[in-house]
C-alpha cells in the first residue's frame, strides 16, 4: 500500500539541516494510514523506555544505500530514533534519527515511515520532502505508531525543559566559527562548547551529531575528543550510538567505544551500525 504524504509544516523540515524544529509539533492525518509529523520525546534515561517489536522488511527503497538486514529483526523505538536491531543480543543494525523521518503510519499488516534521502545533492525542498518509504510487516502497526508518537511528544517536553534550544544552539555555532561561514573554527572552539553547558542545559544527540558532522572535516583529530566531551553532555547516554555513527571509520568507532568503556557499560553500542547519509 502506498502511503499518502501528510500535510506538514515545511519549516520543520529544514532544507539543508533537516533537523527537528525544537518548538513545534503538528500531527497530521491521511486516509488509510495515520501519519504524524516528526518532532521528539522521552521518559527517563534509565527507564527502558525504548520499546521493541519483532518485524520483517516488506520493502526497502532502491534509491537508498543497501544495508544487510536479516529477514526478521526488531524495531526499537528509542529516545531520538527508530532503530533496527538484531533479535539475538540487540545490536543495532541501522538507525533512523527522528530529524530524518518525514512521517510514519500503519495499516493492519504494516508499519511504514518515510525518510529524507539526504544522499541527494538537490536543494529542492519538495524533492527532499517526497522522501523514501520503508515498509515493515507487523500486526502491531497501530501500537508501534502510537508508541512512536508518545516518544516524540515526550522528547518535546525534554527539549523545552532540559535541552539547549535551537536558538541557543545557533548562538553556539556562531560562537565557534570565524566570520559568517562555517569554514574555519576559532582556536578555542572546544572550550566554548565545554563552557556552553555549565548552566546545566544539555545537548540532544541530534545536536551532538550536528556538531560532529560540521566540525569533523575541519578538525579531524579533535573530533574524537569532542565526541568524548559530548558523551557527558547529552541528555540521554543511551542515544550515544547516534554520535558514534558519525565516524565513518570502523576502527575509530571501536577506539571511541573503548575509550569511554561503552563495551562494558553500554552493550548496545557497536562499531558496525549503519546510518543513512547526513547533510554536512
mmCIF file of C-alpha atoms in Angstrom, residues 5-279:
data_model
loop_
_atom_site.group_PDB
_atom_site.id
_atom_site.type_symbol
_atom_site.label_atom_id
_atom_site.label_comp_id
_atom_site.label_asym_id
_atom_site.label_seq_id
_atom_site.Cartn_x
_atom_site.Cartn_y
_atom_site.Cartn_z
ATOM 1 C CA UNK A 5 2.010 12.213 2.107
ATOM 2 C CA UNK A 6 0.507 14.147 5.016
ATOM 3 C CA UNK A 7 0.349 17.882 5.254
ATOM 4 C CA UNK A 8 3.133 19.053 7.486
ATOM 5 C CA UNK A 9 4.802 22.291 8.368
ATOM 6 C CA UNK A 10 7.582 22.609 5.816
ATOM 7 C CA UNK A 11 9.668 24.802 8.098
ATOM 8 C CA UNK A 12 10.146 21.836 10.432
ATOM 9 C CA UNK A 13 11.957 20.001 7.664
ATOM 10 C CA UNK A 14 14.866 22.373 7.075
ATOM 11 C CA UNK A 15 16.186 22.153 3.542
ATOM 12 C CA UNK A 16 19.835 21.766 4.475
ATOM 13 C CA UNK A 17 19.751 20.511 8.043
ATOM 14 C CA UNK A 18 16.537 18.522 8.140
ATOM 15 C CA UNK A 19 16.629 18.881 11.901
ATOM 16 C CA UNK A 20 13.538 18.650 14.061
ATOM 17 C CA UNK A 21 12.048 22.004 14.844
ATOM 18 C CA UNK A 22 12.578 22.419 18.580
ATOM 19 C CA UNK A 23 9.434 24.375 19.255
ATOM 20 C CA UNK A 24 6.591 22.965 17.189
ATOM 21 C CA UNK A 25 4.775 19.683 16.565
ATOM 22 C CA UNK A 26 1.756 19.381 14.347
ATOM 23 C CA UNK A 27 0.347 15.865 13.850
ATOM 24 C CA UNK A 28 -1.346 15.193 10.521
ATOM 25 C CA UNK A 29 -3.754 12.567 9.275
ATOM 26 C CA UNK A 30 -4.086 10.886 5.898
ATOM 27 C CA UNK A 31 -6.533 8.306 4.634
ATOM 28 C CA UNK A 32 -5.871 4.542 5.040
ATOM 29 C CA UNK A 33 -2.934 5.203 7.352
ATOM 30 C CA UNK A 34 -2.439 7.771 10.074
ATOM 31 C CA UNK A 35 0.713 9.885 9.840
ATOM 32 C CA UNK A 36 2.431 12.216 12.225
ATOM 33 C CA UNK A 37 4.933 14.951 11.609
ATOM 34 C CA UNK A 38 8.117 14.318 13.475
ATOM 35 C CA UNK A 39 9.476 16.245 16.407
ATOM 36 C CA UNK A 40 10.744 14.489 19.628
ATOM 37 C CA UNK A 41 10.170 12.605 23.049
ATOM 38 C CA UNK A 42 11.387 10.638 26.173
ATOM 39 C CA UNK A 43 10.760 9.159 29.646
ATOM 40 C CA UNK A 44 13.611 8.638 31.990
ATOM 41 C CA UNK A 45 17.140 7.918 30.941
ATOM 42 C CA UNK A 46 17.316 4.661 32.890
ATOM 43 C CA UNK A 47 13.756 3.662 32.353
ATOM 44 C CA UNK A 48 13.980 1.182 29.412
ATOM 45 C CA UNK A 49 11.523 3.448 27.756
ATOM 46 C CA UNK A 50 12.576 2.063 24.403
ATOM 47 C CA UNK A 51 10.021 -0.358 23.004
ATOM 48 C CA UNK A 52 10.867 -3.230 20.680
ATOM 49 C CA UNK A 53 8.743 -5.165 18.191
ATOM 50 C CA UNK A 54 9.640 -8.177 16.059
ATOM 51 C CA UNK A 55 9.130 -7.223 12.408
ATOM 52 C CA UNK A 56 10.256 -8.184 8.907
ATOM 53 C CA UNK A 57 11.204 -5.995 5.968
ATOM 54 C CA UNK A 58 8.414 -5.691 3.396
ATOM 55 C CA UNK A 59 10.259 -3.234 1.124
ATOM 56 C CA UNK A 60 13.435 -1.161 1.052
ATOM 57 C CA UNK A 61 13.712 1.831 -1.314
ATOM 58 C CA UNK A 62 16.021 1.180 -4.256
ATOM 59 C CA UNK A 63 17.361 4.743 -4.051
ATOM 60 C CA UNK A 64 18.761 4.219 -0.538
ATOM 61 C CA UNK A 65 22.109 2.529 0.167
ATOM 62 C CA UNK A 66 21.790 -1.236 0.615
ATOM 63 C CA UNK A 67 22.054 -2.434 4.204
ATOM 64 C CA UNK A 68 22.399 -6.124 5.195
ATOM 65 C CA UNK A 69 19.130 -6.522 7.106
ATOM 66 C CA UNK A 70 18.099 -10.024 8.293
ATOM 67 C CA UNK A 71 14.731 -11.442 7.270
ATOM 68 C CA UNK A 72 13.408 -10.918 10.804
ATOM 69 C CA UNK A 73 14.642 -8.341 13.295
ATOM 70 C CA UNK A 74 13.370 -5.958 15.962
ATOM 71 C CA UNK A 75 12.187 -2.392 15.534
ATOM 72 C CA UNK A 76 13.246 -0.394 18.581
ATOM 73 C CA UNK A 77 11.639 2.956 19.326
ATOM 74 C CA UNK A 78 14.462 4.809 21.015
ATOM 75 C CA UNK A 79 14.758 8.220 22.601
ATOM 76 C CA UNK A 80 15.736 10.043 19.412
ATOM 77 C CA UNK A 81 15.460 7.436 16.666
ATOM 78 C CA UNK A 82 13.838 4.385 15.169
ATOM 79 C CA UNK A 83 16.356 1.532 15.232
ATOM 80 C CA UNK A 84 16.554 -1.855 13.527
ATOM 81 C CA UNK A 85 18.287 -4.201 15.973
ATOM 82 C CA UNK A 86 19.242 -7.874 15.932
ATOM 83 C CA UNK A 87 16.910 -10.273 17.685
ATOM 84 C CA UNK A 88 19.833 -12.025 19.386
ATOM 85 C CA UNK A 89 21.784 -9.603 21.558
ATOM 86 C CA UNK A 90 20.030 -6.424 20.432
ATOM 87 C CA UNK A 91 22.968 -4.971 18.497
ATOM 88 C CA UNK A 92 21.801 -2.064 16.302
ATOM 89 C CA UNK A 93 21.831 -2.701 12.536
ATOM 90 C CA UNK A 94 20.784 0.748 11.344
ATOM 91 C CA UNK A 95 19.322 3.853 12.994
ATOM 92 C CA UNK A 96 16.936 6.480 11.649
ATOM 93 C CA UNK A 97 17.173 9.697 13.707
ATOM 94 C CA UNK A 98 13.795 11.376 14.121
ATOM 95 C CA UNK A 99 15.069 14.512 12.391
ATOM 96 C CA UNK A 100 15.482 12.464 9.197
ATOM 97 C CA UNK A 101 11.975 10.971 9.313
ATOM 98 C CA UNK A 102 9.259 12.861 7.460
ATOM 99 C CA UNK A 103 6.206 10.885 8.588
ATOM 100 C CA UNK A 104 5.038 7.451 9.666
ATOM 101 C CA UNK A 105 1.842 5.398 9.627
ATOM 102 C CA UNK A 106 0.321 1.941 9.855
ATOM 103 C CA UNK A 107 -2.181 -0.457 8.344
ATOM 104 C CA UNK A 108 -3.475 -3.803 9.596
ATOM 105 C CA UNK A 109 -0.324 -5.638 8.494
ATOM 106 C CA UNK A 110 2.319 -2.925 8.201
ATOM 107 C CA UNK A 111 4.197 -0.109 9.839
ATOM 108 C CA UNK A 112 5.838 2.310 7.432
ATOM 109 C CA UNK A 113 7.804 5.516 7.553
ATOM 110 C CA UNK A 114 9.384 7.933 5.117
ATOM 111 C CA UNK A 115 12.919 9.261 5.424
ATOM 112 C CA UNK A 116 14.702 12.073 3.646
ATOM 113 C CA UNK A 117 17.102 10.793 1.029
ATOM 114 C CA UNK A 118 19.873 13.115 2.148
ATOM 115 C CA UNK A 119 22.370 11.482 -0.200
ATOM 116 C CA UNK A 120 20.777 13.555 -2.958
ATOM 117 C CA UNK A 121 22.572 16.820 -3.531
ATOM 118 C CA UNK A 122 19.372 18.585 -4.542
ATOM 119 C CA UNK A 123 18.481 21.776 -2.711
ATOM 120 C CA UNK A 124 14.870 21.396 -3.899
ATOM 121 C CA UNK A 125 12.805 21.157 -0.699
ATOM 122 C CA UNK A 126 9.907 19.414 -2.445
ATOM 123 C CA UNK A 127 12.183 16.736 -3.872
ATOM 124 C CA UNK A 128 13.671 16.014 -0.458
ATOM 125 C CA UNK A 129 10.272 16.071 1.223
ATOM 126 C CA UNK A 130 8.961 13.337 -1.090
ATOM 127 C CA UNK A 131 11.179 11.006 0.873
ATOM 128 C CA UNK A 132 11.843 7.284 0.623
ATOM 129 C CA UNK A 133 9.313 4.797 2.004
ATOM 130 C CA UNK A 134 10.449 1.951 4.275
ATOM 131 C CA UNK A 135 7.771 -0.672 4.832
ATOM 132 C CA UNK A 136 7.764 -3.250 7.645
ATOM 133 C CA UNK A 137 5.497 -6.268 8.091
ATOM 134 C CA UNK A 138 3.876 -6.467 11.509
ATOM 135 C CA UNK A 139 0.463 -6.992 13.050
ATOM 136 C CA UNK A 140 1.281 -4.354 15.690
ATOM 137 C CA UNK A 141 1.452 -1.379 13.336
ATOM 138 C CA UNK A 142 -1.080 0.768 15.170
ATOM 139 C CA UNK A 143 0.618 0.108 18.516
ATOM 140 C CA UNK A 144 4.024 0.990 17.042
ATOM 141 C CA UNK A 145 2.518 4.146 15.578
ATOM 142 C CA UNK A 146 1.078 5.198 18.932
ATOM 143 C CA UNK A 147 4.297 4.457 20.852
ATOM 144 C CA UNK A 148 6.295 6.439 18.299
ATOM 145 C CA UNK A 149 4.004 9.418 18.734
ATOM 146 C CA UNK A 150 4.232 9.160 22.533
ATOM 147 C CA UNK A 151 8.001 9.073 22.240
ATOM 148 C CA UNK A 152 8.316 12.198 20.119
ATOM 149 C CA UNK A 153 5.840 14.068 22.311
ATOM 150 C CA UNK A 154 7.780 13.229 25.473
ATOM 151 C CA UNK A 155 11.040 14.222 23.821
ATOM 152 C CA UNK A 156 9.486 17.601 23.074
ATOM 153 C CA UNK A 157 8.978 18.035 26.817
ATOM 154 C CA UNK A 158 12.700 17.472 27.330
ATOM 155 C CA UNK A 159 13.564 19.850 24.535
ATOM 156 C CA UNK A 160 11.624 22.561 26.334
ATOM 157 C CA UNK A 161 12.753 21.738 29.878
ATOM 158 C CA UNK A 162 16.279 20.315 29.733
ATOM 159 C CA UNK A 163 17.822 20.669 26.293
ATOM 160 C CA UNK A 164 19.719 23.515 24.709
ATOM 161 C CA UNK A 165 17.180 25.256 22.486
ATOM 162 C CA UNK A 166 17.628 25.648 18.757
ATOM 163 C CA UNK A 167 18.170 29.370 19.259
ATOM 164 C CA UNK A 168 20.884 28.726 21.861
ATOM 165 C CA UNK A 169 22.445 26.085 19.625
ATOM 166 C CA UNK A 170 22.608 28.542 16.725
ATOM 167 C CA UNK A 171 24.347 31.026 19.040
ATOM 168 C CA UNK A 172 26.866 28.305 19.890
ATOM 169 C CA UNK A 173 27.529 27.627 16.204
ATOM 170 C CA UNK A 174 28.076 31.341 15.596
ATOM 171 C CA UNK A 175 30.498 31.404 18.547
ATOM 172 C CA UNK A 176 32.802 28.598 17.417
ATOM 173 C CA UNK A 177 33.307 29.637 13.783
ATOM 174 C CA UNK A 178 35.333 32.555 12.465
ATOM 175 C CA UNK A 179 33.394 35.094 10.390
ATOM 176 C CA UNK A 180 29.995 34.450 8.867
ATOM 177 C CA UNK A 181 30.561 30.990 7.382
ATOM 178 C CA UNK A 182 31.444 27.561 8.781
ATOM 179 C CA UNK A 183 34.795 27.187 7.042
ATOM 180 C CA UNK A 184 37.179 27.975 9.903
ATOM 181 C CA UNK A 185 36.998 27.200 13.608
ATOM 182 C CA UNK A 186 38.130 29.573 16.323
ATOM 183 C CA UNK A 187 41.202 28.441 18.252
ATOM 184 C CA UNK A 188 39.216 27.979 21.466
ATOM 185 C CA UNK A 189 36.156 26.284 19.901
ATOM 186 C CA UNK A 190 36.398 23.240 22.169
ATOM 187 C CA UNK A 191 36.453 25.405 25.314
ATOM 188 C CA UNK A 192 33.426 27.328 24.057
ATOM 189 C CA UNK A 193 31.461 24.081 23.659
ATOM 190 C CA UNK A 194 32.706 22.899 27.053
ATOM 191 C CA UNK A 195 31.506 26.101 28.745
ATOM 192 C CA UNK A 196 28.165 26.154 26.964
ATOM 193 C CA UNK A 197 26.595 23.558 29.243
ATOM 194 C CA UNK A 198 27.837 24.893 32.607
ATOM 195 C CA UNK A 199 24.313 26.117 33.364
ATOM 196 C CA UNK A 200 23.065 22.532 33.350
ATOM 197 C CA UNK A 201 21.393 22.588 29.923
ATOM 198 C CA UNK A 202 22.322 19.552 27.860
ATOM 199 C CA UNK A 203 22.594 18.624 24.195
ATOM 200 C CA UNK A 204 20.235 16.374 22.316
ATOM 201 C CA UNK A 205 22.013 13.586 20.442
ATOM 202 C CA UNK A 206 20.925 15.230 17.192
ATOM 203 C CA UNK A 207 22.753 18.400 18.231
ATOM 204 C CA UNK A 208 25.832 16.372 19.112
ATOM 205 C CA UNK A 209 25.644 14.741 15.680
ATOM 206 C CA UNK A 210 25.394 18.144 14.027
ATOM 207 C CA UNK A 211 28.465 19.407 15.884
ATOM 208 C CA UNK A 212 30.495 16.336 14.936
ATOM 209 C CA UNK A 213 29.405 16.498 11.291
ATOM 210 C CA UNK A 214 30.222 20.204 10.979
ATOM 211 C CA UNK A 215 33.471 20.143 12.965
ATOM 212 C CA UNK A 216 34.835 16.762 11.839
ATOM 213 C CA UNK A 217 36.132 17.852 8.411
ATOM 214 C CA UNK A 218 37.785 20.965 9.917
ATOM 215 C CA UNK A 219 39.315 19.279 12.973
ATOM 216 C CA UNK A 220 39.503 15.530 12.255
ATOM 217 C CA UNK A 221 41.876 14.769 15.133
ATOM 218 C CA UNK A 222 39.882 16.765 17.692
ATOM 219 C CA UNK A 223 36.604 15.191 16.576
ATOM 220 C CA UNK A 224 37.390 12.176 18.761
ATOM 221 C CA UNK A 225 37.902 14.364 21.858
ATOM 222 C CA UNK A 226 34.720 16.287 21.060
ATOM 223 C CA UNK A 227 32.726 13.045 20.970
ATOM 224 C CA UNK A 228 34.128 12.106 24.393
ATOM 225 C CA UNK A 229 33.144 15.530 25.744
ATOM 226 C CA UNK A 230 29.638 15.250 24.306
ATOM 227 C CA UNK A 231 29.093 11.864 25.939
ATOM 228 C CA UNK A 232 28.820 13.613 29.299
ATOM 229 C CA UNK A 233 26.770 16.494 27.870
ATOM 230 C CA UNK A 234 23.871 14.750 26.135
ATOM 231 C CA UNK A 235 20.539 14.224 27.848
ATOM 232 C CA UNK A 236 20.289 10.507 27.234
ATOM 233 C CA UNK A 237 23.505 8.491 27.057
ATOM 234 C CA UNK A 238 21.552 5.634 25.516
ATOM 235 C CA UNK A 239 21.420 7.773 22.363
ATOM 236 C CA UNK A 240 25.208 7.936 22.043
ATOM 237 C CA UNK A 241 25.230 5.337 19.270
ATOM 238 C CA UNK A 242 23.954 8.116 17.003
ATOM 239 C CA UNK A 243 27.143 10.086 17.683
ATOM 240 C CA UNK A 244 29.336 7.010 17.201
ATOM 241 C CA UNK A 245 27.756 6.593 13.770
ATOM 242 C CA UNK A 246 29.147 9.953 12.592
ATOM 243 C CA UNK A 247 32.601 8.343 12.422
ATOM 244 C CA UNK A 248 32.977 6.673 9.039
ATOM 245 C CA UNK A 249 35.982 4.561 10.006
ATOM 246 C CA UNK A 250 35.076 1.446 11.970
ATOM 247 C CA UNK A 251 38.396 1.458 13.825
ATOM 248 C CA UNK A 252 37.752 4.999 15.034
ATOM 249 C CA UNK A 253 34.357 3.871 16.283
ATOM 250 C CA UNK A 254 35.953 0.947 18.119
ATOM 251 C CA UNK A 255 38.533 3.254 19.704
ATOM 252 C CA UNK A 256 35.799 5.638 20.849
ATOM 253 C CA UNK A 257 33.750 2.815 22.341
ATOM 254 C CA UNK A 258 36.877 1.507 24.107
ATOM 255 C CA UNK A 259 37.912 4.964 25.376
ATOM 256 C CA UNK A 260 34.518 5.507 27.001
ATOM 257 C CA UNK A 261 34.360 1.843 28.102
ATOM 258 C CA UNK A 262 30.994 1.522 26.389
ATOM 259 C CA UNK A 263 31.797 -2.079 25.542
ATOM 260 C CA UNK A 264 31.498 -2.702 29.291
ATOM 261 C CA UNK A 265 28.755 -0.270 30.307
ATOM 262 C CA UNK A 266 26.572 0.117 27.192
ATOM 263 C CA UNK A 267 26.232 -3.250 25.488
ATOM 264 C CA UNK A 268 24.003 -1.821 22.769
ATOM 265 C CA UNK A 269 26.766 0.422 21.351
ATOM 266 C CA UNK A 270 28.632 -1.156 18.426
ATOM 267 C CA UNK A 271 31.091 -0.088 15.731
ATOM 268 C CA UNK A 272 29.141 -1.625 12.865
ATOM 269 C CA UNK A 273 25.809 0.223 12.989
ATOM 270 C CA UNK A 274 24.735 1.814 9.704
ATOM 271 C CA UNK A 275 23.108 5.206 9.273
ATOM 272 C CA UNK A 276 21.805 6.985 6.205
ATOM 273 C CA UNK A 277 23.864 9.924 4.869
ATOM 274 C CA UNK A 278 23.609 13.186 6.802
ATOM 275 C CA UNK A 279 23.913 16.680 5.392
#
